[in-house]
Coordinates of C-alpha atoms in Angstrom, one line a residue:
M1 CA 19.8 10.6 13.6
D2 CA 19.4 7.0 12.5
V3 CA 15.7 6.5 11.2
V4 CA 13.8 3.6 9.6
F5 CA 10.6 4.0 8.0
T6 CA 8.1 0.9 7.6
G7 CA 5.5 0.5 5.0
L8 CA 3.2 -2.3 4.0
P9 CA 3.5 -3.5 0.3
I10 CA 0.8 -1.3 -0.7
R11 CA 2.0 1.6 -3.3
S12 CA -0.9 4.3 -1.8
H13 CA 0.3 3.4 1.3
L14 CA 4.4 4.2 0.5
F15 CA 4.1 7.0 -2.0
P16 CA 1.6 10.2 -0.6
L17 CA 3.6 10.6 2.4
L18 CA 6.3 7.5 3.4
F19 CA 8.7 7.8 0.9
P20 CA 8.5 11.6 0.5
V21 CA 9.1 12.4 3.9
A22 CA 12.1 9.8 4.1
A23 CA 13.9 10.9 1.2
A24 CA 13.4 14.4 3.3
A25 CA 15.3 13.2 6.4
R26 CA 17.7 11.5 4.0
Q27 CA 18.4 15.3 2.6
A28 CA 18.5 16.1 5.7
G29 CA 22.0 14.2 6.1
H30 CA 20.1 11.6 8.3
R31 CA 20.5 7.7 8.0
V32 CA 17.4 6.2 6.0
R33 CA 16.6 2.9 5.5
V34 CA 13.1 1.6 4.7
A35 CA 11.8 -1.9 5.6
T36 CA 8.5 -3.4 3.4
S37 CA 8.6 -6.2 1.3
A38 CA 11.7 -7.2 -0.5
A39 CA 9.5 -7.6 -4.2
L40 CA 9.5 -3.2 -3.9
S41 CA 13.2 -2.8 -2.8
G42 CA 14.0 -1.4 -6.6
L43 CA 10.8 1.3 -5.5
V44 CA 12.6 2.2 -2.6
E45 CA 16.2 2.5 -4.5
E46 CA 14.6 4.7 -7.2
W47 CA 13.4 7.3 -4.3
G48 CA 16.8 7.2 -3.3
L49 CA 16.9 5.2 -0.6
T50 CA 18.2 2.0 1.0
P51 CA 15.9 -0.4 0.9
I52 CA 15.4 -3.2 4.4
P53 CA 13.8 -6.1 2.4
L54 CA 11.6 -8.2 4.2
S55 CA 11.6 -11.4 2.2
T56 CA 8.4 -12.9 4.1
V57 CA 6.4 -9.8 3.7
V58 CA 3.7 -10.0 1.1
S59 CA 1.2 -8.4 -0.6
L60 CA -2.7 -8.6 0.0
D61 CA -2.9 -9.4 -3.2
E62 CA -0.5 -12.3 -3.1
L63 CA -2.5 -13.5 0.1
R64 CA -5.4 -13.4 -1.1
N65 CA -4.4 -15.7 -4.6
D66 CA -2.3 -18.1 -2.7
P67 CA -4.3 -20.5 -0.7
E68 CA -1.0 -21.8 0.7
L69 CA 0.0 -18.0 1.6
A70 CA -3.0 -17.2 2.9
E71 CA -3.3 -20.5 5.1
R72 CA 0.2 -19.8 6.5
Y73 CA -0.3 -16.2 7.7
R74 CA -4.0 -17.1 9.1
L75 CA -6.0 -14.5 6.9
P76 CA -9.3 -15.4 7.7
Q77 CA -12.0 -16.4 4.6
E78 CA -13.6 -13.3 4.7
L79 CA -11.2 -12.1 3.1
T80 CA -9.7 -14.9 0.9
H81 CA -12.9 -16.5 0.3
P82 CA -16.0 -13.8 0.6
D83 CA -19.5 -15.0 -0.3
R84 CA -22.7 -13.0 -0.8
H85 CA -23.2 -13.3 2.8
T86 CA -20.1 -11.8 3.8
T87 CA -20.8 -8.2 5.2
A88 CA -19.1 -4.7 4.7
A89 CA -18.1 -4.9 8.5
A90 CA -17.3 -8.5 8.2
V91 CA -14.4 -7.8 5.6
E92 CA -13.5 -4.2 8.0
T93 CA -13.2 -6.5 11.2
A94 CA -10.9 -9.6 8.8
I95 CA -8.6 -6.3 7.3
V96 CA -7.7 -5.0 10.8
R97 CA -7.2 -7.9 12.5
A98 CA -5.2 -9.7 9.8
F99 CA -3.1 -6.8 9.9
A100 CA -2.4 -6.3 13.5
G101 CA -2.2 -9.8 14.0
P102 CA 0.1 -12.2 11.9
L103 CA 0.9 -10.3 9.4
A104 CA 2.0 -7.7 11.8
G105 CA 4.1 -10.5 13.8
V106 CA 6.0 -11.3 10.8
F107 CA 7.0 -8.0 9.5
A108 CA 8.2 -7.6 13.1
D109 CA 10.3 -10.4 13.3
D110 CA 11.6 -10.1 9.8
L111 CA 12.7 -6.3 10.8
I112 CA 14.0 -7.7 14.1
S113 CA 16.8 -10.1 12.5
S114 CA 17.4 -7.9 9.5
I115 CA 18.1 -4.7 11.6
G116 CA 20.5 -7.2 13.5
K117 CA 23.3 -4.6 15.3
E118 CA 22.4 -1.9 13.4
R119 CA 19.7 -0.4 15.2
P120 CA 18.1 2.6 15.0
D121 CA 17.5 5.3 16.8
L122 CA 13.7 5.9 15.9
I123 CA 11.3 3.5 13.7
V124 CA 8.2 5.7 11.8
R125 CA 5.6 3.5 10.6
E126 CA 2.3 4.6 8.0
S127 CA -0.8 3.5 10.1
A128 CA -1.9 0.4 8.6
E129 CA 1.6 -1.2 9.3
L130 CA 1.8 -2.5 12.7
G131 CA 4.9 -4.4 12.5
G132 CA 7.3 -1.3 12.9
Y133 CA 5.6 -0.8 15.9
L134 CA 5.9 -4.4 17.6
A135 CA 9.7 -4.4 16.7
A136 CA 10.2 -1.2 18.8
E137 CA 8.5 -2.1 21.3
S138 CA 10.2 -5.2 21.3
L139 CA 14.0 -3.5 20.7
G140 CA 12.8 -0.4 23.3
L141 CA 13.0 2.2 20.3
P142 CA 11.1 5.0 20.0
H143 CA 8.2 5.2 17.9
A144 CA 6.2 7.3 15.8
Q145 CA 2.9 7.2 13.1
L146 CA 2.4 8.9 10.0
D147 CA -1.2 9.4 10.1
T148 CA -1.9 8.1 6.5
A149 CA -5.5 6.5 7.8
P150 CA -6.8 8.9 10.5
M151 CA -10.3 7.3 10.5
S152 CA -9.0 3.7 11.0
A153 CA -8.3 4.4 14.2
L154 CA -12.4 4.2 15.0
T155 CA -12.0 0.8 14.6
A156 CA -8.6 0.5 16.3
H157 CA -10.3 -1.7 19.2
L158 CA -11.2 -4.3 17.1
A159 CA -7.1 -4.8 16.8
L160 CA -6.3 -5.0 20.1
P161 CA -6.8 -8.6 20.7
A162 CA -4.7 -9.3 17.8
L163 CA -2.1 -6.9 18.6
N164 CA -1.9 -8.4 21.8
E165 CA -1.6 -11.2 21.2
Q166 CA 1.6 -10.3 19.0
R167 CA 2.7 -8.8 22.0
V168 CA 3.0 -11.5 24.1
R169 CA 4.2 -13.4 21.8
L170 CA 7.5 -11.3 21.4
G171 CA 7.7 -11.2 25.3
L172 CA 5.5 -7.7 25.9
P173 CA 2.5 -6.8 28.4
P174 CA -0.6 -6.6 26.6
V175 CA -1.9 -3.0 26.8
T176 CA -5.5 -2.0 27.1
D177 CA -5.5 1.5 25.0
P178 CA -6.4 1.0 21.5
A179 CA -4.5 4.3 20.6
H180 CA -1.0 2.7 21.9
P181 CA 0.6 2.3 18.9
S182 CA 0.2 5.8 18.4
R183 CA 1.5 7.0 21.6
G184 CA 5.3 8.0 20.6
L185 CA 4.1 11.3 18.2
L186 CA 1.3 10.7 15.5
A187 CA 2.1 13.1 12.7
G188 CA -1.1 14.1 11.2
F189 CA -0.8 15.8 7.4
V190 CA -4.6 17.6 7.3
P191 CA -5.4 20.5 9.5
E192 CA -6.6 19.1 13.2
S193 CA -10.0 20.8 12.6
W194 CA -10.8 17.9 9.5
Y195 CA -10.2 15.2 12.7
P196 CA -13.4 14.5 14.7
A197 CA -13.1 15.4 18.2
E198 CA -12.6 12.3 19.3
L199 CA -9.7 11.4 16.9
R200 CA -7.5 14.4 18.1
L201 CA -4.8 12.5 20.6
A202 CA -2.8 14.6 22.8
T203 CA 0.7 12.6 21.3
A204 CA -0.8 14.7 17.9
K205 CA 0.7 17.4 15.8
Y206 CA -0.2 18.7 12.4
Y207 CA 2.4 19.3 9.3
R208 CA 2.1 20.3 6.0
P209 CA 2.0 17.3 3.4
P210 CA 4.9 17.2 0.7
N211 CA 4.9 19.1 -1.7
A212 CA 4.2 16.7 -5.0
E213 CA 6.6 17.2 -7.8
S214 CA 5.4 19.5 -10.5
V215 CA 5.1 18.0 -13.9
P216 CA 4.0 20.1 -17.0
L217 CA 0.6 19.0 -17.9
A218 CA -0.9 19.7 -21.8
L219 CA -4.4 21.4 -20.8
D220 CA -7.0 22.6 -23.1
P221 CA -8.4 25.8 -22.5
T222 CA -12.0 26.0 -21.5
D223 CA -14.5 28.1 -20.1
R224 CA -16.3 24.6 -19.1
P225 CA -15.5 23.2 -15.6
T226 CA -12.6 20.4 -15.7
V227 CA -13.8 17.4 -13.6
Y228 CA -10.9 14.6 -12.9
A229 CA -12.3 11.5 -11.6
G230 CA -9.8 8.0 -9.9
L231 CA -10.8 5.7 -7.7
G232 CA -7.3 4.6 -6.8
T233 CA -4.9 1.9 -7.6
L234 CA -6.8 -0.9 -5.7
A235 CA -10.3 -0.4 -6.9
P236 CA -9.2 -1.8 -10.4
T237 CA -8.6 -4.8 -8.9
L238 CA -12.1 -4.8 -7.3
P239 CA -15.2 -6.6 -8.3
G240 CA -17.4 -4.0 -9.6
F241 CA -14.9 -1.9 -10.5
E242 CA -16.0 -1.9 -14.6
R243 CA -19.4 -0.9 -13.7
L244 CA -18.5 1.7 -11.6
I245 CA -16.4 3.3 -14.0
T246 CA -18.5 2.8 -16.8
T247 CA -21.5 4.7 -14.5
I248 CA -18.4 7.4 -13.8
I249 CA -17.9 7.8 -17.9
A250 CA -21.6 7.8 -18.9
A251 CA -22.3 10.2 -16.1
L252 CA -19.8 13.0 -16.8
G253 CA -21.0 12.3 -20.8
T254 CA -24.1 14.1 -20.3
L255 CA -22.7 17.1 -18.4
P256 CA -21.3 20.4 -19.7
V257 CA -17.8 19.8 -18.4
N258 CA -14.5 18.9 -19.6
A259 CA -13.5 15.5 -17.8
T260 CA -10.4 13.4 -17.2
V261 CA -11.1 9.7 -15.6
A262 CA -8.0 7.6 -14.4
L263 CA -8.4 3.9 -15.3
G264 CA -5.9 2.8 -12.7
A265 CA -4.7 0.1 -15.2
D266 CA -4.4 -0.6 -18.7
R267 CA -7.7 -2.1 -19.9
L268 CA -10.4 -1.9 -22.5
L269 CA -14.1 -0.2 -21.8
A270 CA -17.0 -2.2 -23.8
D271 CA -18.9 1.1 -24.1
P272 CA -18.1 3.7 -26.2
V273 CA -16.3 7.1 -24.6
P274 CA -18.0 10.2 -24.7
D275 CA -16.3 13.4 -26.7
N276 CA -16.0 15.3 -23.6
V277 CA -14.3 12.4 -21.3
R278 CA -10.0 11.3 -21.9
L279 CA -9.4 8.2 -20.4
V280 CA -6.0 7.9 -18.9
T281 CA -4.1 5.4 -16.7
S282 CA -2.8 7.4 -14.7
L283 CA -1.3 10.8 -14.1
P284 CA 0.2 13.2 -11.3
Q285 CA -3.2 13.8 -9.3
R286 CA -2.5 16.5 -7.1
E287 CA -0.6 18.4 -9.7
F288 CA -3.7 18.1 -12.2
L289 CA -6.2 18.7 -9.6
R290 CA -5.0 22.4 -9.3
T291 CA -6.8 22.7 -12.7
C292 CA -9.8 21.4 -11.9
D293 CA -13.4 22.1 -10.3
L294 CA -14.6 18.8 -9.1
F295 CA -13.2 15.6 -8.2
I296 CA -15.0 12.1 -8.0
S297 CA -12.7 10.0 -5.8
H298 CA -13.1 6.6 -3.9
A299 CA -12.2 9.0 -0.5
G300 CA -9.1 7.1 0.5
F301 CA -7.2 9.3 2.8
G302 CA -4.4 10.1 0.1
A303 CA -7.6 11.7 -2.0
V304 CA -8.7 13.2 0.7
Q305 CA -5.4 15.1 1.3
D306 CA -5.3 16.2 -2.5
S307 CA -8.4 17.8 -2.2
I308 CA -7.6 19.6 0.3
A309 CA -4.3 20.6 -0.7
T310 CA -6.1 21.8 -4.0
G311 CA -9.3 23.3 -2.7
V312 CA -11.0 21.2 -5.0
P313 CA -14.5 19.5 -3.5
M314 CA -15.2 15.9 -4.3
V315 CA -18.2 14.0 -5.1
A316 CA -16.9 10.2 -2.8
L317 CA -17.9 6.9 -3.9
P318 CA -16.0 5.4 -0.5
L319 CA -15.4 1.2 -1.0
F320 CA -13.5 0.1 1.1
S321 CA -11.7 0.2 4.7
D322 CA -11.8 3.7 6.1
Q323 CA -13.2 5.4 2.7
P324 CA -16.9 5.7 4.1
A325 CA -15.6 7.7 7.4
N326 CA -13.2 9.8 5.0
A327 CA -16.0 10.6 2.5
A328 CA -18.5 10.9 5.9
R329 CA -15.9 13.3 7.6
M330 CA -16.0 15.6 4.6
A331 CA -19.2 15.9 3.7
E332 CA -20.0 16.6 7.6
L333 CA -17.2 19.7 6.9
G334 CA -19.4 20.5 3.7
L335 CA -16.3 19.2 1.6
A336 CA -18.1 16.5 -0.6
I337 CA -21.2 15.1 -1.3
T338 CA -21.2 11.3 -0.8
L339 CA -23.0 8.8 -2.9
D340 CA -23.4 4.7 -2.7
P341 CA -21.0 2.9 -4.8
D342 CA -22.9 -0.2 -5.0
R343 CA -26.6 2.0 -6.2
V344 CA -25.3 5.2 -7.7
T345 CA -26.6 5.3 -11.2
A346 CA -25.2 7.8 -13.9
N347 CA -28.2 10.1 -13.3
S348 CA -27.4 10.2 -9.7
L349 CA -24.3 10.8 -9.9
A350 CA -24.6 13.7 -13.0
D351 CA -27.2 15.3 -10.2
A352 CA -24.7 15.3 -7.6
C353 CA -22.2 16.8 -9.6
T354 CA -24.4 19.4 -11.0
L355 CA -25.5 20.7 -7.5
L356 CA -22.1 20.7 -6.3
L357 CA -20.3 22.6 -9.4
A358 CA -23.6 24.9 -9.0
D359 CA -23.2 25.7 -5.5
P360 CA -19.9 27.6 -4.8
Q361 CA -19.9 27.1 -1.0
Y362 CA -18.4 23.7 -1.4
G363 CA -15.5 25.3 -3.0
R364 CA -15.1 28.2 -0.7
R365 CA -14.9 25.9 2.3
A366 CA -12.5 23.8 0.7
R367 CA -10.1 26.5 0.1
S368 CA -10.9 27.5 3.5
L369 CA -8.8 24.0 4.7
T370 CA -6.7 24.5 1.9
H371 CA -5.4 28.0 3.8
A372 CA -5.3 26.6 6.7
S373 CA -3.5 23.7 5.7
S374 CA -0.9 25.9 4.0
E375 CA 0.0 27.6 7.4
L376 CA 1.3 24.3 8.9
P377 CA 4.5 23.5 9.7
G378 CA 6.4 21.9 6.5
V379 CA 8.5 18.6 7.1
D380 CA 11.9 20.5 8.2
T381 CA 9.5 20.7 11.7
L382 CA 8.4 17.2 11.8
L383 CA 11.9 16.1 11.1
A384 CA 13.1 17.9 14.0
D385 CA 10.1 16.9 16.1
L386 CA 11.6 13.3 15.4
E387 CA 15.0 14.2 16.6
T388 CA 13.1 15.6 19.8
L389 CA 11.3 12.5 20.5
A390 CA 14.5 10.1 20.1
R391 CA 16.4 12.2 21.9
R392 CA 14.2 11.8 24.5
A393 CA 14.7 8.8 24.8
G394 CA 18.3 8.4 25.1
V395 CA 19.2 6.6 21.5
V396 CA 20.1 9.2 19.5
S397 CA 23.5 8.2 17.6
V398 CA 23.6 11.7 15.4

């Protein structure tokens, strides 16, 4: 089988699922290519994968920092120059429509041109990347989605006008179903029970996520609870990050715990760090969580997966995009306590951590979902299902 995987040039959209699944497909003997920004070709090659370098695809940071680029790609002002009157809902709508509109169209055009005569049997994309979907529809190829952001389906209707604009531009008829991009195969990587009922599609199947590589960690033995705090790779670029990370450190410093805080980037903090808190730039998150009792997180879907995979409940501080919906679902299932990152204080965060650590039900519920996840079929089954999808379309070359 010849497969092209597509992903936005954002590390958190590539590492948790797309790269590991693509690597598993290559190891299984399939021809695999990964299409993303040309700037990330080296990263693709580090995984032993073949890049399709898309020279016109740029990162959101580049678009935000280059007015000429933003204008060329019609990035809305809510993203490039938000002000105090810009609501979170306006930013969310702008993000959804930008990714479904010109950004997806540019990705699709570049991908179609780069593929040329080497048409794959199948295109597999991560949830936020819609250019692969448009390219597959235009080329008459089957397509599948690695569900890296399940809650983004809640705002898919906002994307439909922009997506249809690109479909019409490519000579495709408009669609009325917001879930149309997921109509081939939607590959979920948490148990179906985690999904709200309205997001459980007939095209969905569920799998164990690829295992993270085991990395030895130096840990100090202790009888005290171990807490890990990490807010992802995009949070350090957001305004207010330093205030939030300082609040987290201050809260942990008041608790009888051993704490590790991942800053996500090299930086110096103005305030002194308590003796029971260790700062790191990054670490292998899932492996480290296996040693922890509590996870303070932004509730990105990668963090949700890691919480479920390790059975560690979280205190959620959702920042943007699908994170508030992820956090709300975790709280609804009794796996997390959610706090507003704009209003959280060291005292309120310390209280939430104390409550969660004192109540064993949070851990029991998290471990129950871990067990359910471990019972799901593995990536080998996903690859077989992808091959079946391609065979039904009559395009499999191998």
